[in-house]
mmCIF file of C-alpha atoms and ligand atoms in Angstrom:
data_model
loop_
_atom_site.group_PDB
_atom_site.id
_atom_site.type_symbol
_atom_site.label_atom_id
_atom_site.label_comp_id
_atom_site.label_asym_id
_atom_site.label_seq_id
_atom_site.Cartn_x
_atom_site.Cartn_y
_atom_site.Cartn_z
ATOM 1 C CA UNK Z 208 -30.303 -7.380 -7.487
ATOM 2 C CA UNK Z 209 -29.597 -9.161 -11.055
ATOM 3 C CA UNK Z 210 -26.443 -7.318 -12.205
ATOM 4 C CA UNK Z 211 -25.964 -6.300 -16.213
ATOM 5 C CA UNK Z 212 -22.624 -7.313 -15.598
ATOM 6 C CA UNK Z 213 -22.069 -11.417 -15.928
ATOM 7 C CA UNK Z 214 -18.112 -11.765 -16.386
ATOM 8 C CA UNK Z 215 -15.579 -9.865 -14.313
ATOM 9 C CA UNK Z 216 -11.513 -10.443 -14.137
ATOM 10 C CA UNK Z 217 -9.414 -9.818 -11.079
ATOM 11 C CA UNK Z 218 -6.006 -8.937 -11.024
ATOM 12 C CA UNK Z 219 -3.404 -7.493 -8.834
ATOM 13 C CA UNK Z 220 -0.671 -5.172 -9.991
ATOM 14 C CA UNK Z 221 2.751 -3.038 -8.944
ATOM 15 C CA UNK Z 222 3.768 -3.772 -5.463
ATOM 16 C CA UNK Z 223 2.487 -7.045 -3.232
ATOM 17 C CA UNK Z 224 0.390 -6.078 0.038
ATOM 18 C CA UNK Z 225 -0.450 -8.509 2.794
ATOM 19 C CA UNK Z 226 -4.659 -9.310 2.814
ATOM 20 C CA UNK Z 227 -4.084 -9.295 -1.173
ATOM 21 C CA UNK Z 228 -5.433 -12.725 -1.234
ATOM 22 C CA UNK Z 229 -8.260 -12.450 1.650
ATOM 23 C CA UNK Z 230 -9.591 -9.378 -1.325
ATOM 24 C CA UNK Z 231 -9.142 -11.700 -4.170
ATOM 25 C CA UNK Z 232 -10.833 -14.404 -2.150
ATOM 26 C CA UNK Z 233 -14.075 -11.796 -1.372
ATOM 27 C CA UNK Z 234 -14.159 -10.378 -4.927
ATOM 28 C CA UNK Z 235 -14.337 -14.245 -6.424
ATOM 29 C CA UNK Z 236 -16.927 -15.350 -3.927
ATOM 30 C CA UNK Z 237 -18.984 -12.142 -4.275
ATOM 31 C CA UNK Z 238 -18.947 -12.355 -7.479
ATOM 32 C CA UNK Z 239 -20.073 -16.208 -8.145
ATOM 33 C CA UNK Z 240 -22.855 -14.778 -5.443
ATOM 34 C CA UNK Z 241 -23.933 -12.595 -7.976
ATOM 35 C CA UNK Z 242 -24.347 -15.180 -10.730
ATOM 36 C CA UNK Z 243 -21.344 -13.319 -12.592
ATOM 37 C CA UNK Z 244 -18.301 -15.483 -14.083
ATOM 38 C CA UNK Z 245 -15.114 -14.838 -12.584
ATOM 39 C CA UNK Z 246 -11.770 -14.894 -13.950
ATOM 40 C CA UNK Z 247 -8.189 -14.845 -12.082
ATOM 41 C CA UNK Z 248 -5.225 -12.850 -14.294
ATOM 42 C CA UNK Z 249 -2.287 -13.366 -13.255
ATOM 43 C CA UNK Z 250 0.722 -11.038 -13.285
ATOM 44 C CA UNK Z 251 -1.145 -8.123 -13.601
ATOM 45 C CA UNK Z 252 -1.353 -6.170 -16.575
ATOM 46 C CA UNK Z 253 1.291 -7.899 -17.601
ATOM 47 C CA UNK Z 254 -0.860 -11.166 -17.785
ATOM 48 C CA UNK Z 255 -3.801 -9.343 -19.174
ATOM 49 C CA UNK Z 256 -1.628 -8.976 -22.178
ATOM 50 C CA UNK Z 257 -0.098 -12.493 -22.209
ATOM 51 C CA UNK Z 258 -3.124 -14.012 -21.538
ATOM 52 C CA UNK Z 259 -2.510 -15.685 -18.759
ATOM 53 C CA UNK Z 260 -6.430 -16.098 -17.418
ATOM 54 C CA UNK Z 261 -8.185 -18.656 -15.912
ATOM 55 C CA UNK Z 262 -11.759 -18.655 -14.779
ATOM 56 C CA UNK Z 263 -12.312 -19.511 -10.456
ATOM 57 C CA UNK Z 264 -14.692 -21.362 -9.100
ATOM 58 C CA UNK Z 265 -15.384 -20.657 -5.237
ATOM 59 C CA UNK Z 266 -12.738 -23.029 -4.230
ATOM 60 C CA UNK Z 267 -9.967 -21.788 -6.607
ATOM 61 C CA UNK Z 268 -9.743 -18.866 -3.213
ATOM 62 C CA UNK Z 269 -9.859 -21.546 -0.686
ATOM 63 C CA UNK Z 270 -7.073 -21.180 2.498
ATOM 64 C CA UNK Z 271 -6.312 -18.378 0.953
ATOM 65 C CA UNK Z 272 -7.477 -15.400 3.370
ATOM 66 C CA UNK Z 273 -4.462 -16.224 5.867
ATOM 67 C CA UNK Z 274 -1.860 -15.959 3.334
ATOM 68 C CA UNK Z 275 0.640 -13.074 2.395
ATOM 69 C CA UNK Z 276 1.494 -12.118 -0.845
ATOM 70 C CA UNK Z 277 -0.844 -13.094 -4.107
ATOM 71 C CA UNK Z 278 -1.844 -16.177 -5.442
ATOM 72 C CA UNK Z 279 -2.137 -14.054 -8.900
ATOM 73 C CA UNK Z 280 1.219 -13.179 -8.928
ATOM 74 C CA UNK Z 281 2.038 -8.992 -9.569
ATOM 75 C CA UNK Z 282 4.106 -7.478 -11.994
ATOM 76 C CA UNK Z 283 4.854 -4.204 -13.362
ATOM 77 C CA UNK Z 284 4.438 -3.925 -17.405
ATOM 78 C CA UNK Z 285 6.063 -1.189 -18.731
ATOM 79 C CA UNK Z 286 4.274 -2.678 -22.313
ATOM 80 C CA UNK Z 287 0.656 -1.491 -20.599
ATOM 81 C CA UNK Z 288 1.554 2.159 -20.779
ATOM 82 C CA UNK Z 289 1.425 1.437 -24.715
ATOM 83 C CA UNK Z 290 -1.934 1.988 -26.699
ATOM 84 C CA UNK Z 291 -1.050 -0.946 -28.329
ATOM 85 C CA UNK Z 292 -0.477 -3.150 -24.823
ATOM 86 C CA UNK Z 293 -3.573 -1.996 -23.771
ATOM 87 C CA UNK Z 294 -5.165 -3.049 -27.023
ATOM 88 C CA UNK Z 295 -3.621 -6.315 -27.325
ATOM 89 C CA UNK Z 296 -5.324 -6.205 -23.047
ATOM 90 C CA UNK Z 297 -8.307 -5.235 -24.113
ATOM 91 C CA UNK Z 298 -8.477 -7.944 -26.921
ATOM 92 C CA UNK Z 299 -7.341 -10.709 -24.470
ATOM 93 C CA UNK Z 300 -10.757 -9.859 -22.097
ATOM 94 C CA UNK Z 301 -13.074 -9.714 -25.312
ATOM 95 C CA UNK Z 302 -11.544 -13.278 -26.177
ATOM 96 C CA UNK Z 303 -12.609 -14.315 -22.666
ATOM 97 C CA UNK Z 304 -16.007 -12.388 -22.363
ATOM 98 C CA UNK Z 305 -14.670 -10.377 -19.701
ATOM 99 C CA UNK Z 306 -17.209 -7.481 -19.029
ATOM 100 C CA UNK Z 307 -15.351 -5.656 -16.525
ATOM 101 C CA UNK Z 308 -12.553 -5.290 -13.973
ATOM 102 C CA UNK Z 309 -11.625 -5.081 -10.396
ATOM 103 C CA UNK Z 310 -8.060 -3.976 -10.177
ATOM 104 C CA UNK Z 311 -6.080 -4.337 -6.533
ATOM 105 C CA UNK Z 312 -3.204 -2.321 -6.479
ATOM 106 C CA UNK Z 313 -1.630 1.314 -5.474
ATOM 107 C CA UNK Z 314 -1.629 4.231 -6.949
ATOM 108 C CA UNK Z 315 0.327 3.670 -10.297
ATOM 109 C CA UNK Z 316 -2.219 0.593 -10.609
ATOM 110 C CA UNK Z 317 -4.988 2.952 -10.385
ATOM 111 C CA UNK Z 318 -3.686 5.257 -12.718
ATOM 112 C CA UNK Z 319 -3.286 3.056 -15.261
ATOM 113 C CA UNK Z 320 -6.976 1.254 -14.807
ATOM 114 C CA UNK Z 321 -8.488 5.272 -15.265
ATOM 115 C CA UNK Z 322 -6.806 5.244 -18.671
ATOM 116 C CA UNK Z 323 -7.978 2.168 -19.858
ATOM 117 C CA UNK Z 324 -11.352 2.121 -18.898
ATOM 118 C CA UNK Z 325 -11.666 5.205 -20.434
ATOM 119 C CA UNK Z 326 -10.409 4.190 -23.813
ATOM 120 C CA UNK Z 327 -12.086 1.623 -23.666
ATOM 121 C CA UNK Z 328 -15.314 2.491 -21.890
ATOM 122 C CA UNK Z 329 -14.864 -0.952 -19.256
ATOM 123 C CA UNK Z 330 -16.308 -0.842 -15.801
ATOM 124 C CA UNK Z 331 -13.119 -0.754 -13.833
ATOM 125 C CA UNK Z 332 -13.342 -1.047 -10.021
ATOM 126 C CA UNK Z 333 -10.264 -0.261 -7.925
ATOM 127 C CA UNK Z 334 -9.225 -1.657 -4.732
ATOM 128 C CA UNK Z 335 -6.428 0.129 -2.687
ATOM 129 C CA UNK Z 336 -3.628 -2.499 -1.960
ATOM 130 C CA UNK Z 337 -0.460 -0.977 -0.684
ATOM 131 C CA UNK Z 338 1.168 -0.706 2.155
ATOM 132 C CA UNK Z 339 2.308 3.038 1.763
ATOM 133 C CA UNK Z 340 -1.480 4.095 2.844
ATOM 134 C CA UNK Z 341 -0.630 6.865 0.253
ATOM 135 C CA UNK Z 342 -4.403 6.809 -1.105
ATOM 136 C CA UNK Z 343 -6.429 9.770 -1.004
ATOM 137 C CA UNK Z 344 -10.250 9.536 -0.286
ATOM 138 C CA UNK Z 345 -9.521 6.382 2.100
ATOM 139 C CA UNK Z 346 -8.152 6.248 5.751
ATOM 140 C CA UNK Z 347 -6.443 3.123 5.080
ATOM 141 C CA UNK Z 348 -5.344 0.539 2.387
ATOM 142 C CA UNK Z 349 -5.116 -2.991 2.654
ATOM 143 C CA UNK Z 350 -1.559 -4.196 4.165
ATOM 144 C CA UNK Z 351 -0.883 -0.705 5.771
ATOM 145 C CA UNK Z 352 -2.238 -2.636 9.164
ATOM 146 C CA UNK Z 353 -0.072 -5.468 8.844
ATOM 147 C CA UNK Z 354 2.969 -3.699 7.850
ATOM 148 C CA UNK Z 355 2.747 -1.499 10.624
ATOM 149 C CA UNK Z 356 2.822 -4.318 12.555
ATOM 150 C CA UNK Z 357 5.642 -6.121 11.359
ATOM 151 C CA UNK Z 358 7.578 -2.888 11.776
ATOM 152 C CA UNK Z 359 6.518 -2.814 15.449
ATOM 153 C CA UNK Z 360 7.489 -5.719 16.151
ATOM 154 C CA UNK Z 361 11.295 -5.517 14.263
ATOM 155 C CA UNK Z 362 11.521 -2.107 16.400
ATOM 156 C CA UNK Z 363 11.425 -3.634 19.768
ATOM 157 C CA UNK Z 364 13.919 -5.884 18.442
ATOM 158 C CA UNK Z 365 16.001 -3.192 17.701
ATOM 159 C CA UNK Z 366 15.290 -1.806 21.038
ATOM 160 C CA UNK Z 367 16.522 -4.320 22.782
ATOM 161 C CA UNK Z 368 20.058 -4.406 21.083
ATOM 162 C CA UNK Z 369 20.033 0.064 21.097
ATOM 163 C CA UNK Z 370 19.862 -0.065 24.652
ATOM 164 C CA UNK Z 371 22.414 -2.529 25.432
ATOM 165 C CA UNK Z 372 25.314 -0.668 23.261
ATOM 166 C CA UNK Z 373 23.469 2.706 23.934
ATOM 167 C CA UNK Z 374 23.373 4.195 20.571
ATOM 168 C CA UNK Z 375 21.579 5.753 18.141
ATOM 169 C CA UNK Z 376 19.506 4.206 15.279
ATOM 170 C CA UNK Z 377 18.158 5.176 12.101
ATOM 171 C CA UNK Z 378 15.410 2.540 10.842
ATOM 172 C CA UNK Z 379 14.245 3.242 6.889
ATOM 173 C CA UNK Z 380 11.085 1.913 6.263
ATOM 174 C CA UNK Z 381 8.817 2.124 3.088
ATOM 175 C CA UNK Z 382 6.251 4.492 2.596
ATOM 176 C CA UNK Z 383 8.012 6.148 -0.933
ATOM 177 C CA UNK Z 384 6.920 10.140 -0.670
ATOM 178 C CA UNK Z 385 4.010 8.877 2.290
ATOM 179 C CA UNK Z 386 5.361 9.407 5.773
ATOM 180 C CA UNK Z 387 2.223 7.042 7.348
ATOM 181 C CA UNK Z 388 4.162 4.002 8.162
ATOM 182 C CA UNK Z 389 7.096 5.537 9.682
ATOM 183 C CA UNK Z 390 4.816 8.231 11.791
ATOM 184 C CA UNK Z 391 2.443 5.681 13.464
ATOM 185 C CA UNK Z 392 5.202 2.916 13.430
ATOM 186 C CA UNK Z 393 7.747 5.147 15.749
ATOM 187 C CA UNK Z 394 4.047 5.899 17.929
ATOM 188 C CA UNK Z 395 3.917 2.288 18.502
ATOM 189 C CA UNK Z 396 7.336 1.270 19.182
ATOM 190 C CA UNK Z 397 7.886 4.243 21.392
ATOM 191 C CA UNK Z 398 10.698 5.393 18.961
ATOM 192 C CA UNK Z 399 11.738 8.965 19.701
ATOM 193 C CA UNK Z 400 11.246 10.608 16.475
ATOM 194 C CA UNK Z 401 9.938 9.923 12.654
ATOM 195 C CA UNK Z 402 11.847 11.713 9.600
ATOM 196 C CA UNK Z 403 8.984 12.037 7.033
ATOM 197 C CA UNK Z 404 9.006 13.367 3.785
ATOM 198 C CA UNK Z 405 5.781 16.014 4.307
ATOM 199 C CA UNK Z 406 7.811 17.849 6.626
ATOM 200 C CA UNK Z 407 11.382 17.173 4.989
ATOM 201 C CA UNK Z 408 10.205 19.241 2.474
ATOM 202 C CA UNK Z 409 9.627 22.790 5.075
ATOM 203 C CA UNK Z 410 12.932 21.815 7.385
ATOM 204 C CA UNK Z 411 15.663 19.959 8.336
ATOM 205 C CA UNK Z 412 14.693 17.572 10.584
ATOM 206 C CA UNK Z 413 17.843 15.993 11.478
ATOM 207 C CA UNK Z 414 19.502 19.372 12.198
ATOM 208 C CA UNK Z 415 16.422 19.966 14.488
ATOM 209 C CA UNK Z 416 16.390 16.552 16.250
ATOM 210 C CA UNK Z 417 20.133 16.691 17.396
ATOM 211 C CA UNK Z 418 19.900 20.452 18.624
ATOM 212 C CA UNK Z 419 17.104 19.399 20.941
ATOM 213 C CA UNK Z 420 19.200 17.190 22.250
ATOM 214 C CA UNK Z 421 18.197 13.489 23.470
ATOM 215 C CA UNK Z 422 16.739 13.279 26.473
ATOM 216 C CA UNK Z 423 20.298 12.409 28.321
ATOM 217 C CA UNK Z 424 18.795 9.918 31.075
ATOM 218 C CA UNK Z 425 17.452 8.087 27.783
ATOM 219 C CA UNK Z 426 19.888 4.279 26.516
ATOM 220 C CA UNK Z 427 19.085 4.642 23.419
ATOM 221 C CA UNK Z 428 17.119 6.487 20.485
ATOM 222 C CA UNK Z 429 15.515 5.386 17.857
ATOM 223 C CA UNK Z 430 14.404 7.398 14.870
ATOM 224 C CA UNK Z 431 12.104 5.969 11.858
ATOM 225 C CA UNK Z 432 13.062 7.410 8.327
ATOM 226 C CA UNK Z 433 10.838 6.986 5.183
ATOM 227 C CA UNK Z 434 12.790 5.705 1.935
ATOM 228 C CA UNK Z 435 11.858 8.856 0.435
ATOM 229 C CA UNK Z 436 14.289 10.820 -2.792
ATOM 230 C CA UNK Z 437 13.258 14.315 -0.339
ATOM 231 C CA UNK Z 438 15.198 12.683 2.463
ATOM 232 C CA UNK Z 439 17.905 10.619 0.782
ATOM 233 C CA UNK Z 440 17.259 7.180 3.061
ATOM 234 C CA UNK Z 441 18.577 6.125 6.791
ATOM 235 C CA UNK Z 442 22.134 5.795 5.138
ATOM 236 C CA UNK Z 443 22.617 9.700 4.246
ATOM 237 C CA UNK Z 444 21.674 10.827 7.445
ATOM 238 C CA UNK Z 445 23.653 8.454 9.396
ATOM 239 C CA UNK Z 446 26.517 9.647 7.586
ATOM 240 C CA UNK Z 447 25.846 13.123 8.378
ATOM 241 C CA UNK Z 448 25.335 12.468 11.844
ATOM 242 C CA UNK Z 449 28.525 10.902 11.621
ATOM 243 C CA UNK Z 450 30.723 14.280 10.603
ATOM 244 C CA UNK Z 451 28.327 16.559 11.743
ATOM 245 C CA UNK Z 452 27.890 14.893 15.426
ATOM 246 C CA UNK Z 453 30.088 12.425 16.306
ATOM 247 C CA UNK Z 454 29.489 12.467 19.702
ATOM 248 C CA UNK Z 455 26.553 9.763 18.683
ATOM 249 C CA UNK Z 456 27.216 6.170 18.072
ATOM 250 C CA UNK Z 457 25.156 5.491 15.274
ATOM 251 C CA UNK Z 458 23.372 2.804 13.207
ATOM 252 C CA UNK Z 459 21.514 1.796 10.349
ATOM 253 C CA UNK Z 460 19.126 -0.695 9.870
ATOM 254 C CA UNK Z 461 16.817 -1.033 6.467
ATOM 255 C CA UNK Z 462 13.963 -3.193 7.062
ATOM 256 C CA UNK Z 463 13.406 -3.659 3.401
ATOM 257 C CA UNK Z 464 11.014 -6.143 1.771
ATOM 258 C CA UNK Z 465 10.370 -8.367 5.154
ATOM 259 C CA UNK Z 466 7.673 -5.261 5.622
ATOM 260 C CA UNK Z 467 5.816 -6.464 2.370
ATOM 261 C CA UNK Z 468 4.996 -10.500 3.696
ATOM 262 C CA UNK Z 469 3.538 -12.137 6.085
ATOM 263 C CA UNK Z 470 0.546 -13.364 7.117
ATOM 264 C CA UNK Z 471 -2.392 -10.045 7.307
ATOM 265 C CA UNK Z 472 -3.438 -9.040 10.665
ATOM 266 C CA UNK Z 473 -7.414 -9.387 11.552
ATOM 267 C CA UNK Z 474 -8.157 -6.001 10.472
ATOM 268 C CA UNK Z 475 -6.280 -5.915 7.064
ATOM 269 C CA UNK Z 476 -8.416 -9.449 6.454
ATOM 270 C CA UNK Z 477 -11.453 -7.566 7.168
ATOM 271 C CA UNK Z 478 -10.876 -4.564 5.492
ATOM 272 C CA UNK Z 479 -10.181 -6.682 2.489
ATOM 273 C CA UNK Z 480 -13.059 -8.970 2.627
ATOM 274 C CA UNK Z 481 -15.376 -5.529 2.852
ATOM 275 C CA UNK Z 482 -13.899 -4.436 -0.131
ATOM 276 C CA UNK Z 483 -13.857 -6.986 -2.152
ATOM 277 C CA UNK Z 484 -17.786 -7.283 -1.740
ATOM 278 C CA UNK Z 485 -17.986 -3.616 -2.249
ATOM 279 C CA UNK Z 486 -16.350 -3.380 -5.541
ATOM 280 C CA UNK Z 487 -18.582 -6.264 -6.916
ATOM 281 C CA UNK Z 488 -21.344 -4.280 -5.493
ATOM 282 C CA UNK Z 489 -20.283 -1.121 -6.983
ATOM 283 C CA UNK Z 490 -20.069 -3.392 -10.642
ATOM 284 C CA UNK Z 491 -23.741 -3.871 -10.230
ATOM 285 C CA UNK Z 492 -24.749 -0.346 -9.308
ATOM 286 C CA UNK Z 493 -23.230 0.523 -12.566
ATOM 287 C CA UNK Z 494 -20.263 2.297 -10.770
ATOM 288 C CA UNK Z 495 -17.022 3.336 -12.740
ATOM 289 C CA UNK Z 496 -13.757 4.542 -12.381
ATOM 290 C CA UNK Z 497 -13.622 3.961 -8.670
ATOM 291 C CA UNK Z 498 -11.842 2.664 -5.857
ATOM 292 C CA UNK Z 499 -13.477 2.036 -3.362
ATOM 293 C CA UNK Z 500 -12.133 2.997 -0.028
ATOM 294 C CA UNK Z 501 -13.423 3.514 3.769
ATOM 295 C CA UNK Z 502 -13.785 6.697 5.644
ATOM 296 C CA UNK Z 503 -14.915 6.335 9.576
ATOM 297 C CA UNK Z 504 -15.600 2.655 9.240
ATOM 298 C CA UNK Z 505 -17.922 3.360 6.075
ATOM 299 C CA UNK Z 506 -17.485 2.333 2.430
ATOM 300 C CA UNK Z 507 -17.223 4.941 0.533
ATOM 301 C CA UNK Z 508 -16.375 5.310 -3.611
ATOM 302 C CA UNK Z 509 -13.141 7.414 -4.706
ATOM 303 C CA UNK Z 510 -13.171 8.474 -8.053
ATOM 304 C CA UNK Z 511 -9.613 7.357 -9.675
ATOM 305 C CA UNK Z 512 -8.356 10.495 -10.301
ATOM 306 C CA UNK Z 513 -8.987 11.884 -6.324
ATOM 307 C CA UNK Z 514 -7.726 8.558 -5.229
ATOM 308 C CA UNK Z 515 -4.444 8.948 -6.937
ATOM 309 C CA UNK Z 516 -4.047 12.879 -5.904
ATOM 310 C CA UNK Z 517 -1.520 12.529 -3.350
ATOM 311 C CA UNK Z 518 -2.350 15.239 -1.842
ATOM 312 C CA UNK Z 519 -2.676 13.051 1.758
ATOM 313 C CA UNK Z 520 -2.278 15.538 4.389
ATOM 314 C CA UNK Z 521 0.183 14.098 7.795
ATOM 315 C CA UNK Z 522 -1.792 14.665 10.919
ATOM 316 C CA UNK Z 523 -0.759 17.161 13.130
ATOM 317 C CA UNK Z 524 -2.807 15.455 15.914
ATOM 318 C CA UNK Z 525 -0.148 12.461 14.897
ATOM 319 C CA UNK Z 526 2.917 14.211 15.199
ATOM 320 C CA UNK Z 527 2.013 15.791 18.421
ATOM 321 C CA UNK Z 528 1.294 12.464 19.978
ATOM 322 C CA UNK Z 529 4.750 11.355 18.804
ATOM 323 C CA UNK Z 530 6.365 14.623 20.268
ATOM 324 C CA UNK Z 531 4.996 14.805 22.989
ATOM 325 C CA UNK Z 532 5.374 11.097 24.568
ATOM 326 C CA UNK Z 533 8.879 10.951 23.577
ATOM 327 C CA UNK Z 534 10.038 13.883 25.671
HETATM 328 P P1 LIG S 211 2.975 0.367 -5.285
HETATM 329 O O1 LIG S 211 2.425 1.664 -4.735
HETATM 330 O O2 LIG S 211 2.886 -0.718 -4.296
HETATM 331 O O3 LIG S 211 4.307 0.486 -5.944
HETATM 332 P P2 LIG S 211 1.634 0.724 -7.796
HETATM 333 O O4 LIG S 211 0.339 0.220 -8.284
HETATM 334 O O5 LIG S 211 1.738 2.210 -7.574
HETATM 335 O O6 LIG S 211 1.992 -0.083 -6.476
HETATM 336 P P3 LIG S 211 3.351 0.944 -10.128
HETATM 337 O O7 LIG S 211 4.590 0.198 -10.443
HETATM 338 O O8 LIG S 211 3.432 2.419 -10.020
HETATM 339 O O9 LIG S 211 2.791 0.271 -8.788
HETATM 340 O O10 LIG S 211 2.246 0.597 -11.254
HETATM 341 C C1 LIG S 211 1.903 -0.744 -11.561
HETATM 342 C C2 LIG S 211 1.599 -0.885 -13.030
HETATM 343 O O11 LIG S 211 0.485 -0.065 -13.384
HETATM 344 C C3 LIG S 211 2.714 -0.439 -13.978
HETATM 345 O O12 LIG S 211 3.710 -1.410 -14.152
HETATM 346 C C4 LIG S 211 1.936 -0.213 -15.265
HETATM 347 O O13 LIG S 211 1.700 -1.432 -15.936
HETATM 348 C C5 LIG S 211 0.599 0.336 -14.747
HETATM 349 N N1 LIG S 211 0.626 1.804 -14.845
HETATM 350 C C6 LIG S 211 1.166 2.689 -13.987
HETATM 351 N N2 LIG S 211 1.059 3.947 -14.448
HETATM 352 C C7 LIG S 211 0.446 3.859 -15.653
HETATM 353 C C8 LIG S 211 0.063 4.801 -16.676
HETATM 354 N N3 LIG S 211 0.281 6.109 -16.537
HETATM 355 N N4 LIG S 211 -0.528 4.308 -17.774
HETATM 356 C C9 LIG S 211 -0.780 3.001 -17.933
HETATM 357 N N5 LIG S 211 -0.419 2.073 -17.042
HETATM 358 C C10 LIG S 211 0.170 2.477 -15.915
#
């Protein structure tokens, strides 16, 4: 199909997500398949305004698909929530003939695409690049997979050294208000519980966790915590457990940004590769405002404004696995 559309720019914004690159990578390609020109902006918004654009050729996303991070840099720009940094933006793609957009970020990223394709009526694509998985409209996001993984894998580290001292840790992990990572991390690592913000919000998990009791035969106990303002972070409740119940000899350990790199796992490099063709795709079926996510191992298009709902229900089918084969 011969698309309307002959320039687009690619860009990736707020936080870095591992399989970043392998969707740059498909977006370029797809889009030099398609005839269209294809420009790299780096720093995000933030380079959108500076200028700093550069057109790729296919090889400009060579040995790229392995790699964490983002060869376009990300930034946050405070000076894109102006009208006038998104006009100086939009001035900066007319210079380069840019005709439209595919934006790879979360939902902040997202929201800020909506507004300025609607000002200024641009096709804007969005791809969902976090690895919160706090998306609506998609099952997963691109780096979710591969942070989950790294977080597996730093948990039976943990393990090891919780058993030996037998004592109690609390291990924060990202996920800002999303409890995802920390629910289906502590499922895979065989951690005993999961403090999440969804149910933070109804109850006091802590209080509930302790009365239960550990199971006593059990070394050690692990718990995963979301960063999250609703619980107040691994640190808080360690201290509480420390007046409240000091029969437990507790730690902390913050995994931090070590979740963010590294090198995306098969499916994350998949994922991203589908989307990337998909939002050229959706460019040439004259699709706007949408990210484009996957539902049951389909492609599907969000609208912006239900992608950035939040409104991302936490299985119950989840937690019960988690209760039930920690007992
Ligand atoms: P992550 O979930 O990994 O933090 P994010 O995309 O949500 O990623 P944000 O820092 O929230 O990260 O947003 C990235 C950038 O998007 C901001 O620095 C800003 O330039 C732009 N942006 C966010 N919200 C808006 C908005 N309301 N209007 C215009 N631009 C916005």
């Amino acid at each position: 199909m011969e698309s309307n559309i002959k320039s687009v720019g690619i860009l990736t914004s707020g936080g870095d997500a591992p399989g970043m690159n392998a969707a740059i990578r498909a977006v370029a390609r797809a889009g030099i398949f398609n005839s269209m020109k294809v420009y790299g902006i780096y720093r995000g918004y933030k380079g959108l305004i500076s200028d700093e654009i550069e057109e790729f050729k296919t090889n400009s996303v060579s040995n790229i698909i392995q790699q964490g991070g983002t060869i376009l840099k990300t930034a946050r720009s405070a000076e894109f929530m102006t009208e006038e940094g998104r006009r100086i933006a939009y001035e900066n793609m007319r210079k380069h003939g840019i005709e439209a957009l595919v934006v790879i970020g979360g939902d902040g990223s997202l929201t800020g695409a909506g507004i300025f394709a609607g000002e200024y009526n641009i096709p804007v694509v969005g791809l969902p690049g976090t690895i919160d998985n706090d998306l609506s409209g998609t099952d997963t996001t691109i780096g979710y997979d591969t942070a989950l993984n790294t977080i597996m894998k730093a948990m039976d580290k943990i393990r090891d050294t919780a058993t030996s001292h037998e004592r109690l840790f609390f291990v924060e992990v990202m996920g800002r208000n999303c409890g995802y990572l920390a629910l289906n991390s502590a499922i895979a690592s065989g951690a005993e519980a999961a403090i999440i913000p969804e149910i933070s919000i109804e109850k006091d998990q802590l209080g509930e966790l302790i009365e239960q009791g550990f199971r006593k035969s059990k070394s050690s106990s692990m718990v995963l915590v979301t960063e999250s303002d609703v619980i107040g972070g691994a640190m808080k409740l360690a201290e509480r457990v420390k007046t409240e119940y000091p029969q437990y000899d507790v730690r902390v350990s913050i995994l931090g940004h070590l979740q963010r790199g590294g090198s995306p796992t098969a499916q994350d490099r998949i994922l991203a590769s589908r989307m990337g063709i998909a939002a050229i795709q959706a460019l040439m079926e004259n699709q706007r405002n949408v990210m484009i996510g996957i539902r049951e191992n389909e492609i599907v298009y969000v609208p912006f404004k239900r992608a950035i709902k939040k409104d991302r229900e936490i299985s119950e089918e989840m937690l019960s696995v988690l209760r039930i084969s920690s007992i």
